[in-house]
Amino acid sequence: MNKHVKTISFLRLNFLKFILLTVSLIMLSVWLLSSVPQIAHPEKTSLRPIDLQDILSWKTISFGQISSDGRWLLYVLTPNEGDSELLIKEIEGKKEYRFNLGQVSRNFNEVIIISEDSNWVSFLTYPGTQEMKKLRREKKRVEPRAFLVNLNSGEKTEWTKIRRIALSGESSRYLALHRLVPENQEKEKDKWSGSDLILRDLNSGSETNFGNVSEFSFDSSGFWLAFLVEAQDRTGNGLMLKNLKNGQLKTLDSGRFWYKHLKWDENGQALVGLKGTEDQKYEDKLYSLLAFRLTGLDNLEKIEYDPRNDPAFPEGFSLSPDLAPYWLEDYQAIAFGLKKIKTKARAPESSEKKEEAERKSQSIQKPEEIEEEDMPDLILWHWKDPRLQSQQQVEEKLDATYSYLAIYRVKEKKFVRLADDELREIRLARKSSLALGFDREPYELESNLSGQRFQDVYLVDLKTGNRKLILKKNRWSYDLSPDGSYFLFYEGGHFFSYELASGKTYNLTYGLPASFVNEDDDHNVEQPPDRPIGWSKDSRWVLLSDGWDVWLVGARGQQGVNLTQNGFKEQLRYQRRFVLDPEEKGIDLSLPQYFQVYGEWTKKQGIVRVDALRKIRELLLWDEAQFNRLLKARKAERYLFTRETHSDFPDFYAAGPGLNPATRITEANPQQSQFLWSSGVRLLDYISTKGKKLQAALFLPANYQEGQKYPTIVYIYEKLSQNLNRYFLPTANGFNKSYYTSQGYAVLMPDITYTINDPGMSAVWCVLPAVEAAVAAGIVDPERIGIHGHSWGGYQTAFLITQTEVFRAAVAGAPLTNMISMYSSIYWNTGSANQPIFESSQGRFSGGYWDNLEAYTRNSPVYYATRVQTPLLLLHNDKDGAVVFNQGIEYYNTLRRLKKPVVMLQYVGENHGLQKPANRKDYTVRMKEFFDHHLMGKPAPDWWQEGIPYLKLKDHLKERIRQLILQGEKEQSEAKKEK
């Protein structure tokens, strides 16, 4: 017994000694870690490379809006794969609301709305990813839900099956919710579009339901609600108006008609719509104009125009249901469209019936009895067609719904036709005196052949419809001034204003110490302009850009003033003006203007505030960063802007009008801190073979160590060094800078500038010196360089490997490979020929290949395929509507015939880029496997080494998907263990 007790005591003593020793060692370790700076980064050991599954959860801010009072930020986070999420954040407080929006398929501005008093938010939600897939498979309709949130209390109210939501303008008192049409109603033979409209009083919470509503519209003040009723058999159809101040509901018009395009004007003083009826003579409905104007507190003047009662109205036309009518700002006229109507086939007379019987006996069909299957499937291409037949097919819907503009002058009760086949395009001012007409017909064929696009410009009198030619064969025309007094255009290196009332033309830029020709535009275009900024609100001034500075010039050509002063001197580009009021009508020079400024050679960016009237310029932000979004609260001096760098996502920052100091208020991707990222970026200066000063952005790999050389991907398109401070969101769609730097690659993005008639050689002259500069910087391993580009970049990639052996691997996505055959092929997405692209746009040739055969040949990869020594991975899809599929086939077959190492990926049914998520992921993984093998020394994938027989392809794809799923599960498990 005593021996046993001694043994226990001995064990206890040794256990205590062990505990003391352990504690001492821990304390010593902590002291060592805290006193040795060079090893004080234990967190970095837990960072891991970004992988495919990680990419899918990366989010972007796809919508941002600030409340009128500046208290709230509404923004949407959308992952690369998954459901969108709405966040409503109190900018200076602690409140935050989050809601799942599902798979939103509409513009977020239609889905999310906030009240003018900043107390309420309403939004629509959609089914999630898996549910949406199920609905598509079962061919069922999507039924959005609507929500209303009280921002003060957080209380939430929900409605089902809602197609549209709207708040009542300035009053902010009412929410309208328009329900979906019942499913059984959609299946009826004679469909009608009316469904329930719920009007909720936000103050009391009470709801009123209106049945069979097809359209509704609040006025800007929020005191009036107009809506259209469309019921079965047109019973009770009409236009209703509810006074939201006293609750009175009145019928403005009713009958067995079809009503549509109901809309208040911007000031809430007038209402307009169309009223349709049937006529036995015509297949189409016949429409008349129905409008109202407030003439007193509650008095409405009714205006009707029925073209059937007007002998001046063109025969065979009706008001167009495809163009919504609208009031002009001075309320003197209403604009609408005209459309040709189809006549019904005439019923046969008695003599015709006898003839019909004889035809039947002889088995001869009358024209109206010919079946579709008896029609030849013909498309007739004619050399005089202004537009190719393929383009006419693409634009068939636009052509079928084309409406000729006309107006109805209210006081004179007069119809005035403005547009016809001789002058199809009319540009109205906001007031009803004069307008501009544009005639492209004389130049349309030539413009679709060579890309040289011209037009004749006419002055149109809105009282008579009379026209006067004011400009012949003009290429660059811009906006009318806000009051319609002036028209801005450009010719021969100068900007001009045309005064509509007097017919006088003023040279706005003559004598200014600046050039307004875009010297950096290296397309085959003579003296292209720097794009103007816009007219002042009062129409007295126009803001112009010379590519560097912003100039304030009088509407009649008075001496211009350089508002920004230092752009050209310091090589700073004032690139664009931030539009803080999305509803502005001209630039309000009494308010400070904010411009984005960019250092041409430093790549720094900032925001400058300019007081145009006092000629004061103030630099607010300037950094190794980009600032691409700027928002302002409508009723408060609260500003939000985004700031991004190569490693910082463009989150929102809140500030006052000086933008500094600022506080970051969003964090879209906090998970980034768990992953390896680029260790930095270097700006390289170099000289092209032709002596042109250029730059390149070189992104360092994660965990970069000075003195080591790394495998590198050269990513090319045209000029890309401006991406130095851009955040590249990790995505799964082929190549991605952030993904590759995380995986240990350096990425080089060089500038390419062009010489006419040498687009391919220009890439050689610019890219190879950039690679030499990157190697000389001691970062790029010259034995492990790959190259990739897509579309035009794919062309440059395909061409470069015929001219050099610098690259150990190349991936060319959707490349042009034969400039001769590509020139005369079709850009199927638009239906137009490639010829204008080659002669006036990206192709940069000075004519057709018959004039420049040697130039077209020397810039075509396919003709130099014998020189290719670089393993090539091609991507080309069979439904590519930009670069025809045969371009990839030509290059692939030529290289295959020459027994060169080449594999082509064809994703069935895909266009110029990949849309199906499974295809995007597959391409991303294969590209990475390809580069890893050739540049990292990893084993070659089986599909590259031996190919995959077609009969085994499905099994191959299923196995790869299974492996990806298993790999993703393993990575997630390991990540959880690390946490």
PDB file of C-alpha atoms in Angstrom, residues 585-824:
ATOM      1  CA  LYS A 585     -30.021  68.034 -68.757  1.00  0.00           C
ATOM      2  CA  GLY A 586     -26.708  69.645 -69.563  1.00  0.00           C
ATOM      3  CA  ILE A 587     -23.747  70.439 -67.297  1.00  0.00           C
ATOM      4  CA  ASP A 588     -24.565  72.828 -64.453  1.00  0.00           C
ATOM      5  CA  LEU A 589     -21.463  75.058 -64.359  1.00  0.00           C
ATOM      6  CA  SER A 590     -22.618  76.714 -61.138  1.00  0.00           C
ATOM      7  CA  LEU A 591     -21.767  73.443 -59.412  1.00  0.00           C
ATOM      8  CA  PRO A 592     -18.271  71.985 -58.994  1.00  0.00           C
ATOM      9  CA  GLN A 593     -17.385  69.405 -61.646  1.00  0.00           C
ATOM     10  CA  TYR A 594     -15.422  66.257 -60.835  1.00  0.00           C
ATOM     11  CA  PHE A 595     -13.015  64.755 -63.370  1.00  0.00           C
ATOM     12  CA  GLN A 596     -10.994  61.570 -63.448  1.00  0.00           C
ATOM     13  CA  VAL A 597      -7.304  62.337 -64.087  1.00  0.00           C
ATOM     14  CA  TYR A 598      -4.685  59.802 -65.219  1.00  0.00           C
ATOM     15  CA  GLY A 599      -0.902  60.049 -65.384  1.00  0.00           C
ATOM     16  CA  GLU A 600       0.083  58.899 -68.863  1.00  0.00           C
ATOM     17  CA  TRP A 601       3.548  57.701 -67.822  1.00  0.00           C
ATOM     18  CA  THR A 602       3.149  57.188 -64.058  1.00  0.00           C
ATOM     19  CA  LYS A 603      -0.202  55.330 -64.272  1.00  0.00           C
ATOM     20  CA  LYS A 604      -1.319  57.148 -61.154  1.00  0.00           C
ATOM     21  CA  GLN A 605      -4.925  58.218 -61.064  1.00  0.00           C
ATOM     22  CA  GLY A 606      -7.009  60.684 -59.117  1.00  0.00           C
ATOM     23  CA  ILE A 607     -10.053  62.926 -58.970  1.00  0.00           C
ATOM     24  CA  VAL A 608      -9.951  66.658 -59.634  1.00  0.00           C
ATOM     25  CA  ARG A 609     -12.644  69.188 -58.713  1.00  0.00           C
ATOM     26  CA  VAL A 610     -13.075  72.102 -61.101  1.00  0.00           C
ATOM     27  CA  ASP A 611     -14.993  75.327 -60.494  1.00  0.00           C
ATOM     28  CA  ALA A 612     -15.575  76.314 -64.117  1.00  0.00           C
ATOM     29  CA  LEU A 613     -16.924  79.803 -63.413  1.00  0.00           C
ATOM     30  CA  ARG A 614     -14.091  80.800 -61.056  1.00  0.00           C
ATOM     31  CA  LYS A 615     -11.495  78.871 -63.116  1.00  0.00           C
ATOM     32  CA  ILE A 616     -10.264  76.976 -60.039  1.00  0.00           C
ATOM     33  CA  ARG A 617      -8.836  73.452 -60.214  1.00  0.00           C
ATOM     34  CA  GLU A 618      -8.262  71.383 -57.076  1.00  0.00           C
ATOM     35  CA  LEU A 619      -6.638  67.945 -56.926  1.00  0.00           C
ATOM     36  CA  LEU A 620      -8.601  65.914 -54.352  1.00  0.00           C
ATOM     37  CA  LEU A 621      -7.213  62.390 -54.783  1.00  0.00           C
ATOM     38  CA  TRP A 622      -3.967  61.239 -56.385  1.00  0.00           C
ATOM     39  CA  ASP A 623      -2.491  57.807 -55.793  1.00  0.00           C
ATOM     40  CA  GLU A 624      -1.071  54.587 -57.189  1.00  0.00           C
ATOM     41  CA  ALA A 625      -4.660  53.499 -57.624  1.00  0.00           C
ATOM     42  CA  GLN A 626      -7.762  53.804 -59.784  1.00  0.00           C
ATOM     43  CA  PHE A 627     -10.928  55.742 -58.927  1.00  0.00           C
ATOM     44  CA  ASN A 628     -13.665  54.649 -61.304  1.00  0.00           C
ATOM     45  CA  ARG A 629     -16.983  55.358 -59.550  1.00  0.00           C
ATOM     46  CA  LEU A 630     -18.202  58.514 -57.850  1.00  0.00           C
ATOM     47  CA  LEU A 631     -21.707  58.906 -56.382  1.00  0.00           C
ATOM     48  CA  LYS A 632     -23.361  61.858 -54.649  1.00  0.00           C
ATOM     49  CA  ALA A 633     -26.432  62.019 -52.423  1.00  0.00           C
ATOM     50  CA  ARG A 634     -29.125  64.094 -54.139  1.00  0.00           C
ATOM     51  CA  LYS A 635     -29.940  66.208 -51.080  1.00  0.00           C
ATOM     52  CA  ALA A 636     -26.719  66.083 -49.065  1.00  0.00           C
ATOM     53  CA  GLU A 637     -22.989  66.693 -49.454  1.00  0.00           C
ATOM     54  CA  ARG A 638     -22.225  63.023 -49.062  1.00  0.00           C
ATOM     55  CA  TYR A 639     -19.991  61.382 -51.661  1.00  0.00           C
ATOM     56  CA  LEU A 640     -19.014  57.789 -52.297  1.00  0.00           C
ATOM     57  CA  PHE A 641     -16.131  56.657 -54.489  1.00  0.00           C
ATOM     58  CA  THR A 642     -14.303  53.431 -55.242  1.00  0.00           C
ATOM     59  CA  ARG A 643     -10.578  52.982 -54.902  1.00  0.00           C
ATOM     60  CA  GLU A 644      -8.701  49.997 -56.289  1.00  0.00           C
ATOM     61  CA  THR A 645      -5.152  48.791 -56.770  1.00  0.00           C
ATOM     62  CA  HIS A 646      -3.746  45.579 -58.178  1.00  0.00           C
ATOM     63  CA  SER A 647      -4.387  43.997 -54.758  1.00  0.00           C
ATOM     64  CA  ASP A 648      -7.298  46.054 -53.371  1.00  0.00           C
ATOM     65  CA  PHE A 649     -10.840  45.367 -54.545  1.00  0.00           C
ATOM     66  CA  PRO A 650     -12.736  48.535 -55.605  1.00  0.00           C
ATOM     67  CA  ASP A 651     -14.691  48.951 -52.382  1.00  0.00           C
ATOM     68  CA  PHE A 652     -16.714  52.072 -51.628  1.00  0.00           C
ATOM     69  CA  TYR A 653     -15.347  54.930 -49.505  1.00  0.00           C
ATOM     70  CA  ALA A 654     -17.510  57.654 -47.928  1.00  0.00           C
ATOM     71  CA  ALA A 655     -16.407  61.285 -47.730  1.00  0.00           C
ATOM     72  CA  GLY A 656     -17.456  64.910 -47.982  1.00  0.00           C
ATOM     73  CA  PRO A 657     -17.154  67.077 -51.114  1.00  0.00           C
ATOM     74  CA  GLY A 658     -13.350  67.213 -50.706  1.00  0.00           C
ATOM     75  CA  LEU A 659     -13.216  63.369 -50.825  1.00  0.00           C
ATOM     76  CA  ASN A 660     -10.579  63.398 -48.103  1.00  0.00           C
ATOM     77  CA  PRO A 661     -10.553  62.097 -45.411  1.00  0.00           C
ATOM     78  CA  ALA A 662     -12.539  59.059 -46.493  1.00  0.00           C
ATOM     79  CA  THR A 663     -13.722  55.904 -44.757  1.00  0.00           C
ATOM     80  CA  ARG A 664     -14.017  52.523 -46.401  1.00  0.00           C
ATOM     81  CA  ILE A 665     -17.552  51.263 -45.877  1.00  0.00           C
ATOM     82  CA  THR A 666     -17.690  48.018 -47.890  1.00  0.00           C
ATOM     83  CA  GLU A 667     -15.617  44.857 -47.877  1.00  0.00           C
ATOM     84  CA  ALA A 668     -16.725  42.701 -50.763  1.00  0.00           C
ATOM     85  CA  ASN A 669     -14.094  39.980 -50.499  1.00  0.00           C
ATOM     86  CA  PRO A 670     -12.718  39.579 -46.962  1.00  0.00           C
ATOM     87  CA  GLN A 671     -11.645  36.034 -47.857  1.00  0.00           C
ATOM     88  CA  GLN A 672      -8.812  37.440 -49.980  1.00  0.00           C
ATOM     89  CA  SER A 673      -6.668  37.689 -46.838  1.00  0.00           C
ATOM     90  CA  GLN A 674      -6.533  33.867 -46.779  1.00  0.00           C
ATOM     91  CA  PHE A 675      -4.892  33.567 -50.198  1.00  0.00           C
ATOM     92  CA  LEU A 676      -1.606  34.202 -51.915  1.00  0.00           C
ATOM     93  CA  TRP A 677      -1.692  37.280 -54.159  1.00  0.00           C
ATOM     94  CA  SER A 678       0.705  39.096 -56.409  1.00  0.00           C
ATOM     95  CA  SER A 679       3.668  40.451 -54.421  1.00  0.00           C
ATOM     96  CA  GLY A 680       3.556  43.740 -56.313  1.00  0.00           C
ATOM     97  CA  VAL A 681       3.726  45.286 -59.743  1.00  0.00           C
ATOM     98  CA  ARG A 682       6.481  46.961 -61.750  1.00  0.00           C
ATOM     99  CA  LEU A 683       6.059  49.564 -64.470  1.00  0.00           C
ATOM    100  CA  LEU A 684       8.509  48.901 -67.295  1.00  0.00           C
ATOM    101  CA  ASP A 685       9.560  51.519 -69.833  1.00  0.00           C
ATOM    102  CA  TYR A 686      10.790  50.254 -73.177  1.00  0.00           C
ATOM    103  CA  ILE A 687      11.219  51.262 -76.812  1.00  0.00           C
ATOM    104  CA  SER A 688       9.520  49.403 -79.657  1.00  0.00           C
ATOM    105  CA  THR A 689      11.490  48.186 -82.644  1.00  0.00           C
ATOM    106  CA  LYS A 690      10.133  51.221 -84.504  1.00  0.00           C
ATOM    107  CA  GLY A 691      11.394  53.646 -81.850  1.00  0.00           C
ATOM    108  CA  LYS A 692       8.083  54.263 -80.073  1.00  0.00           C
ATOM    109  CA  LYS A 693       8.160  54.891 -76.313  1.00  0.00           C
ATOM    110  CA  LEU A 694       5.944  52.269 -74.652  1.00  0.00           C
ATOM    111  CA  GLN A 695       5.249  50.747 -71.253  1.00  0.00           C
ATOM    112  CA  ALA A 696       4.270  47.420 -69.761  1.00  0.00           C
ATOM    113  CA  ALA A 697       2.780  46.320 -66.440  1.00  0.00           C
ATOM    114  CA  LEU A 698       4.647  43.405 -64.864  1.00  0.00           C
ATOM    115  CA  PHE A 699       2.746  41.717 -62.030  1.00  0.00           C
ATOM    116  CA  LEU A 700       4.981  39.776 -59.649  1.00  0.00           C
ATOM    117  CA  PRO A 701       4.090  36.256 -58.514  1.00  0.00           C
ATOM    118  CA  ALA A 702       2.991  35.565 -54.963  1.00  0.00           C
ATOM    119  CA  ASN A 703       5.902  35.092 -52.544  1.00  0.00           C
ATOM    120  CA  TYR A 704       8.258  36.783 -54.993  1.00  0.00           C
ATOM    121  CA  GLN A 705      11.895  36.829 -53.928  1.00  0.00           C
ATOM    122  CA  GLU A 706      14.378  39.310 -55.344  1.00  0.00           C
ATOM    123  CA  GLY A 707      16.889  37.644 -57.626  1.00  0.00           C
ATOM    124  CA  GLN A 708      14.728  34.667 -58.538  1.00  0.00           C
ATOM    125  CA  LYS A 709      13.306  34.264 -62.053  1.00  0.00           C
ATOM    126  CA  TYR A 710       9.779  33.086 -62.626  1.00  0.00           C
ATOM    127  CA  PRO A 711       7.617  31.478 -65.300  1.00  0.00           C
ATOM    128  CA  THR A 712       5.651  34.242 -66.996  1.00  0.00           C
ATOM    129  CA  ILE A 713       2.467  34.630 -69.025  1.00  0.00           C
ATOM    130  CA  VAL A 714       2.458  37.492 -71.523  1.00  0.00           C
ATOM    131  CA  TYR A 715      -1.144  38.653 -71.905  1.00  0.00           C
ATOM    132  CA  ILE A 716      -1.774  40.859 -74.951  1.00  0.00           C
ATOM    133  CA  TYR A 717      -4.478  42.855 -76.662  1.00  0.00           C
ATOM    134  CA  GLU A 718      -3.661  46.475 -77.599  1.00  0.00           C
ATOM    135  CA  LYS A 719      -2.542  48.951 -74.921  1.00  0.00           C
ATOM    136  CA  LEU A 720      -2.604  47.254 -71.512  1.00  0.00           C
ATOM    137  CA  SER A 721      -0.110  49.097 -69.293  1.00  0.00           C
ATOM    138  CA  GLN A 722      -2.999  51.208 -67.958  1.00  0.00           C
ATOM    139  CA  ASN A 723      -3.965  48.100 -65.962  1.00  0.00           C
ATOM    140  CA  LEU A 724      -1.040  48.639 -63.594  1.00  0.00           C
ATOM    141  CA  ASN A 725      -3.341  49.674 -60.726  1.00  0.00           C
ATOM    142  CA  ARG A 726      -6.400  47.671 -61.743  1.00  0.00           C
ATOM    143  CA  TYR A 727      -7.873  44.990 -59.513  1.00  0.00           C
ATOM    144  CA  PHE A 728      -8.428  41.821 -61.532  1.00  0.00           C
ATOM    145  CA  LEU A 729     -11.272  39.934 -59.919  1.00  0.00           C
ATOM    146  CA  PRO A 730     -10.436  36.218 -59.938  1.00  0.00           C
ATOM    147  CA  THR A 731     -12.687  34.603 -62.522  1.00  0.00           C
ATOM    148  CA  ALA A 732     -12.999  31.212 -64.184  1.00  0.00           C
ATOM    149  CA  ASN A 733     -13.150  32.047 -67.879  1.00  0.00           C
ATOM    150  CA  GLY A 734      -9.782  31.077 -69.258  1.00  0.00           C
ATOM    151  CA  PHE A 735      -6.873  33.309 -68.277  1.00  0.00           C
ATOM    152  CA  ASN A 736      -6.997  35.521 -65.185  1.00  0.00           C
ATOM    153  CA  LYS A 737      -4.093  37.602 -63.871  1.00  0.00           C
ATOM    154  CA  SER A 738      -4.928  37.186 -60.190  1.00  0.00           C
ATOM    155  CA  TYR A 739      -5.335  33.418 -60.494  1.00  0.00           C
ATOM    156  CA  TYR A 740      -1.978  32.982 -62.213  1.00  0.00           C
ATOM    157  CA  THR A 741       0.062  35.246 -59.918  1.00  0.00           C
ATOM    158  CA  SER A 742      -1.426  33.400 -56.951  1.00  0.00           C
ATOM    159  CA  GLN A 743      -0.223  30.163 -58.525  1.00  0.00           C
ATOM    160  CA  GLY A 744       3.372  31.391 -58.841  1.00  0.00           C
ATOM    161  CA  TYR A 745       3.444  33.002 -62.299  1.00  0.00           C
ATOM    162  CA  ALA A 746       4.510  36.499 -63.246  1.00  0.00           C
ATOM    163  CA  VAL A 747       2.179  38.235 -65.712  1.00  0.00           C
ATOM    164  CA  LEU A 748       3.302  40.795 -68.288  1.00  0.00           C
ATOM    165  CA  MET A 749       0.842  43.177 -69.987  1.00  0.00           C
ATOM    166  CA  PRO A 750       2.595  45.278 -72.653  1.00  0.00           C
ATOM    167  CA  ASP A 751       1.436  48.122 -74.893  1.00  0.00           C
ATOM    168  CA  ILE A 752       0.971  47.582 -78.615  1.00  0.00           C
ATOM    169  CA  THR A 753       0.649  50.492 -81.030  1.00  0.00           C
ATOM    170  CA  TYR A 754       0.009  50.024 -84.721  1.00  0.00           C
ATOM    171  CA  THR A 755       1.343  50.868 -88.129  1.00  0.00           C
ATOM    172  CA  ILE A 756      -1.216  50.872 -90.955  1.00  0.00           C
ATOM    173  CA  ASN A 757      -1.058  47.724 -93.112  1.00  0.00           C
ATOM    174  CA  ASP A 758       0.969  45.858 -90.461  1.00  0.00           C
ATOM    175  CA  PRO A 759      -1.246  44.819 -87.534  1.00  0.00           C
ATOM    176  CA  GLY A 760       0.581  41.531 -86.977  1.00  0.00           C
ATOM    177  CA  MET A 761       4.089  42.914 -87.401  1.00  0.00           C
ATOM    178  CA  SER A 762       3.159  45.783 -85.069  1.00  0.00           C
ATOM    179  CA  ALA A 763       2.616  43.201 -82.314  1.00  0.00           C
ATOM    180  CA  VAL A 764       6.065  41.756 -83.028  1.00  0.00           C
ATOM    181  CA  TRP A 765       7.677  45.200 -82.922  1.00  0.00           C
ATOM    182  CA  CYS A 766       6.025  46.013 -79.566  1.00  0.00           C
ATOM    183  CA  VAL A 767       5.726  42.736 -77.639  1.00  0.00           C
ATOM    184  CA  LEU A 768       9.218  41.285 -78.100  1.00  0.00           C
ATOM    185  CA  PRO A 769      10.981  44.427 -76.768  1.00  0.00           C
ATOM    186  CA  ALA A 770       8.622  44.321 -73.777  1.00  0.00           C
ATOM    187  CA  VAL A 771       9.628  40.718 -73.091  1.00  0.00           C
ATOM    188  CA  GLU A 772      13.298  41.705 -73.341  1.00  0.00           C
ATOM    189  CA  ALA A 773      12.712  44.508 -70.820  1.00  0.00           C
ATOM    190  CA  ALA A 774      10.983  42.110 -68.428  1.00  0.00           C
ATOM    191  CA  VAL A 775      13.822  39.599 -68.690  1.00  0.00           C
ATOM    192  CA  ALA A 776      16.376  42.376 -68.166  1.00  0.00           C
ATOM    193  CA  ALA A 777      14.535  43.373 -64.969  1.00  0.00           C
ATOM    194  CA  GLY A 778      15.626  40.032 -63.521  1.00  0.00           C
ATOM    195  CA  ILE A 779      12.124  38.738 -62.875  1.00  0.00           C
ATOM    196  CA  VAL A 780      11.164  36.715 -65.951  1.00  0.00           C
ATOM    197  CA  ASP A 781      12.751  33.371 -66.701  1.00  0.00           C
ATOM    198  CA  PRO A 782      13.540  33.556 -70.445  1.00  0.00           C
ATOM    199  CA  GLU A 783      13.192  29.783 -70.739  1.00  0.00           C
ATOM    200  CA  ARG A 784       9.676  29.724 -69.290  1.00  0.00           C
ATOM    201  CA  ILE A 785       7.555  32.328 -71.092  1.00  0.00           C
ATOM    202  CA  GLY A 786       4.026  31.676 -72.327  1.00  0.00           C
ATOM    203  CA  ILE A 787       1.672  33.959 -74.232  1.00  0.00           C
ATOM    204  CA  HIS A 788      -2.083  34.315 -74.417  1.00  0.00           C
ATOM    205  CA  GLY A 789      -4.662  36.579 -76.018  1.00  0.00           C
ATOM    206  CA  HIS A 790      -8.286  36.339 -77.059  1.00  0.00           C
ATOM    207  CA  SER A 791      -9.994  37.616 -80.228  1.00  0.00           C
ATOM    208  CA  TRP A 792      -7.707  40.391 -81.516  1.00  0.00           C
ATOM    209  CA  GLY A 793      -5.238  39.309 -78.839  1.00  0.00           C
ATOM    210  CA  GLY A 794      -5.705  35.738 -80.077  1.00  0.00           C
ATOM    211  CA  TYR A 795      -4.754  36.910 -83.566  1.00  0.00           C
ATOM    212  CA  GLN A 796      -1.637  38.609 -82.234  1.00  0.00           C
ATOM    213  CA  THR A 797      -0.723  35.446 -80.311  1.00  0.00           C
ATOM    214  CA  ALA A 798      -1.228  33.227 -83.355  1.00  0.00           C
ATOM    215  CA  PHE A 799       0.929  35.583 -85.421  1.00  0.00           C
ATOM    216  CA  LEU A 800       3.730  36.119 -82.894  1.00  0.00           C
ATOM    217  CA  ILE A 801       4.579  32.414 -82.697  1.00  0.00           C
ATOM    218  CA  THR A 802       5.217  32.457 -86.459  1.00  0.00           C
ATOM    219  CA  GLN A 803       7.864  35.179 -85.966  1.00  0.00           C
ATOM    220  CA  THR A 804       9.731  34.112 -82.816  1.00  0.00           C
ATOM    221  CA  GLU A 805      10.664  31.121 -80.680  1.00  0.00           C
ATOM    222  CA  VAL A 806      10.748  33.155 -77.461  1.00  0.00           C
ATOM    223  CA  PHE A 807       7.532  31.576 -76.190  1.00  0.00           C
ATOM    224  CA  ARG A 808       7.501  28.037 -74.830  1.00  0.00           C
ATOM    225  CA  ALA A 809       3.707  27.753 -74.960  1.00  0.00           C
ATOM    226  CA  ALA A 810       0.850  29.759 -76.445  1.00  0.00           C
ATOM    227  CA  VAL A 811      -2.926  29.869 -76.044  1.00  0.00           C
ATOM    228  CA  ALA A 812      -4.853  31.712 -78.764  1.00  0.00           C
ATOM    229  CA  GLY A 813      -8.541  32.292 -78.132  1.00  0.00           C
ATOM    230  CA  ALA A 814     -10.830  32.859 -81.146  1.00  0.00           C
ATOM    231  CA  PRO A 815      -7.983  34.137 -83.358  1.00  0.00           C
ATOM    232  CA  LEU A 816      -8.057  35.637 -86.823  1.00  0.00           C
ATOM    233  CA  THR A 817      -5.564  33.523 -88.768  1.00  0.00           C
ATOM    234  CA  ASN A 818      -6.060  34.303 -92.470  1.00  0.00           C
ATOM    235  CA  MET A 819      -6.525  38.018 -93.069  1.00  0.00           C
ATOM    236  CA  ILE A 820      -7.523  37.464 -96.699  1.00  0.00           C
ATOM    237  CA  SER A 821     -10.404  35.055 -96.049  1.00  0.00           C
ATOM    238  CA  MET A 822     -11.372  36.919 -92.861  1.00  0.00           C
ATOM    239  CA  TYR A 823     -11.657  40.223 -94.737  1.00  0.00           C
ATOM    240  CA  SER A 824     -14.545  38.997 -96.893  1.00  0.00           C
TER     241      SER A 824
END
